[in-house]
XYZ file of C-alpha atoms in Angstrom:
173
model
C 121.567 133.664 76.709
C 124.261 134.880 74.348
C 124.900 131.302 73.239
C 121.283 130.731 72.252
C 121.355 133.807 70.058
C 124.505 132.554 68.374
C 122.827 129.241 67.643
C 119.856 130.901 65.985
C 122.168 133.097 63.933
C 123.948 129.970 62.781
C 120.623 128.296 61.960
C 119.517 131.309 59.947
C 122.751 131.234 57.979
C 122.212 127.540 57.270
C 118.688 128.189 56.145
C 119.491 131.118 53.906
C 122.575 129.693 52.268
C 122.059 125.960 52.170
C 118.391 125.389 51.528
C 118.215 127.252 48.182
C 121.332 125.372 47.142
C 119.876 122.005 48.183
C 116.626 122.966 46.470
C 118.485 123.320 43.149
C 120.261 120.016 43.653
C 117.013 118.202 44.435
C 115.983 118.838 40.845
C 119.360 118.002 39.330
C 119.256 115.859 36.192
C 121.450 113.255 37.831
C 119.673 110.765 40.098
C 122.691 110.351 42.399
C 122.857 114.092 42.934
C 119.130 114.145 43.761
C 119.625 111.316 46.283
C 122.488 113.151 47.980
C 120.480 116.366 48.052
C 117.702 114.452 49.829
C 120.144 113.289 52.479
C 121.477 116.831 52.825
C 118.015 118.315 53.299
C 117.259 115.762 56.014
C 120.517 116.650 57.804
C 119.790 120.379 57.586
C 116.204 119.850 58.746
C 117.436 118.052 61.854
C 119.128 121.222 63.165
C 116.323 123.642 62.395
C 113.605 124.605 64.829
C 109.995 123.838 64.041
C 109.165 127.242 62.610
C 112.141 127.195 60.239
C 111.302 123.663 59.272
C 107.791 124.665 58.321
C 108.768 127.787 56.409
C 111.763 126.319 54.636
C 111.877 122.550 54.435
C 108.147 121.943 54.047
C 107.902 124.638 51.386
C 110.603 122.885 49.369
C 108.775 119.556 49.636
C 105.428 121.142 48.754
C 106.835 122.806 45.652
C 108.288 119.493 44.505
C 105.105 117.560 45.268
C 103.009 119.927 43.164
C 105.467 120.280 40.318
C 104.650 119.079 36.808
C 107.892 117.137 36.608
C 107.563 113.496 37.619
C 111.159 113.286 38.928
C 110.413 116.179 41.247
C 107.313 114.455 42.566
C 109.303 111.264 43.125
C 111.845 113.221 45.176
C 108.998 114.791 47.168
C 107.647 111.323 47.962
C 111.082 110.179 49.154
C 111.526 113.298 51.267
C 108.169 112.806 52.966
C 109.382 109.546 54.459
C 112.991 110.651 55.036
C 111.809 113.708 56.943
C 108.995 111.937 58.802
C 110.975 111.264 61.964
C 112.391 114.796 62.185
C 109.006 116.359 61.457
C 107.345 114.342 64.199
C 103.775 113.005 64.563
C 101.845 116.256 64.233
C 103.453 117.508 61.023
C 103.450 113.980 59.688
C 99.715 113.715 60.063
C 98.914 117.254 58.957
C 101.441 117.572 56.171
C 103.114 114.325 55.099
C 100.014 112.124 55.054
C 97.866 114.381 52.819
C 100.812 115.049 50.506
C 101.499 111.329 50.156
C 97.847 110.669 49.399
C 98.035 113.393 46.746
C 101.120 111.794 45.175
C 99.582 108.326 45.412
C 96.889 109.533 43.056
C 99.320 110.749 40.395
C 98.708 109.703 36.763
C 102.358 108.598 36.468
C 103.019 105.134 37.869
C 106.590 106.046 38.864
C 105.218 108.737 41.165
C 102.559 106.424 42.626
C 105.233 103.817 43.263
C 107.515 106.311 45.033
C 104.547 107.454 47.116
C 103.672 103.916 48.189
C 107.251 103.308 49.268
C 106.930 106.160 51.763
C 103.609 105.088 53.262
C 105.024 102.765 55.932
C 107.419 105.270 57.452
C 104.935 108.152 57.434
C 102.239 105.909 58.935
C 104.639 104.791 61.663
C 105.467 108.349 62.723
C 101.987 109.809 62.198
C 100.449 107.066 64.315
C 97.721 104.475 64.009
C 94.820 106.888 63.832
C 96.201 108.801 60.853
C 97.418 105.581 59.270
C 93.915 104.151 59.377
C 91.931 107.246 58.460
C 94.138 109.045 55.981
C 96.599 106.533 54.577
C 94.887 103.139 54.492
C 92.092 104.066 52.053
C 94.665 105.346 49.566
C 96.948 102.376 50.262
C 94.113 99.931 49.557
C 93.351 101.757 46.337
C 96.942 101.307 45.221
C 96.803 97.598 45.893
C 94.437 97.513 42.906
C 96.728 99.607 40.706
C 96.932 98.539 37.045
C 100.711 98.709 37.169
C 102.364 95.682 38.765
C 105.380 97.603 40.109
C 103.015 99.796 42.134
C 101.231 96.704 43.495
C 104.613 95.140 44.282
C 105.567 98.223 46.300
C 102.266 97.936 48.159
C 103.161 94.378 49.141
C 106.610 95.510 50.285
C 105.013 98.142 52.533
C 102.278 95.894 53.916
C 104.108 94.805 57.049
C 105.039 98.364 58.000
C 101.565 99.667 57.247
C 99.948 96.869 59.254
C 102.311 97.496 62.154
C 101.585 101.231 62.067
C 97.823 100.754 61.825
C 97.803 98.212 64.630
C 100.054 100.219 66.931
C 97.050 101.587 68.816
C 95.498 98.143 69.159
C 98.823 96.743 70.381
C 99.198 99.626 72.808
C 95.723 99.040 74.199
C 96.279 95.314 74.680
């Protein structure tokens, strides 16, 4: 029992010290620093329990996703797919999917493009039902985007999205 307590103490220390630090680095002016901070947040998230993940990691992503700054929203979009596997199906469908749909509707094409690039991974983890109901309508909308780079990203995600949406059909067969 003593060991379990030690682990949680360690986790709390990680959460208190590292996450605020990573949070600052996620909004660094340098793109490479932001990328590395993304990787760091994913690594930290993988050792946290679900409650800590929700209170700490998801809060960070939410703040970024609803920030005015387009770079911050782009990072949020990247994090939604990078964290998808660690978050698991339930959080992916309840948290990642709606956030991605929100970002996919952004006025800035760079944000929409980043959002599209995360659709496949989130759909895969969230499962076919969520992929079809929550993500596909938005995904289809983006296929008609005025900006070609957004449409190009849609094409690049098509295979993954199709695979995710058909997973249930494949499973049933």
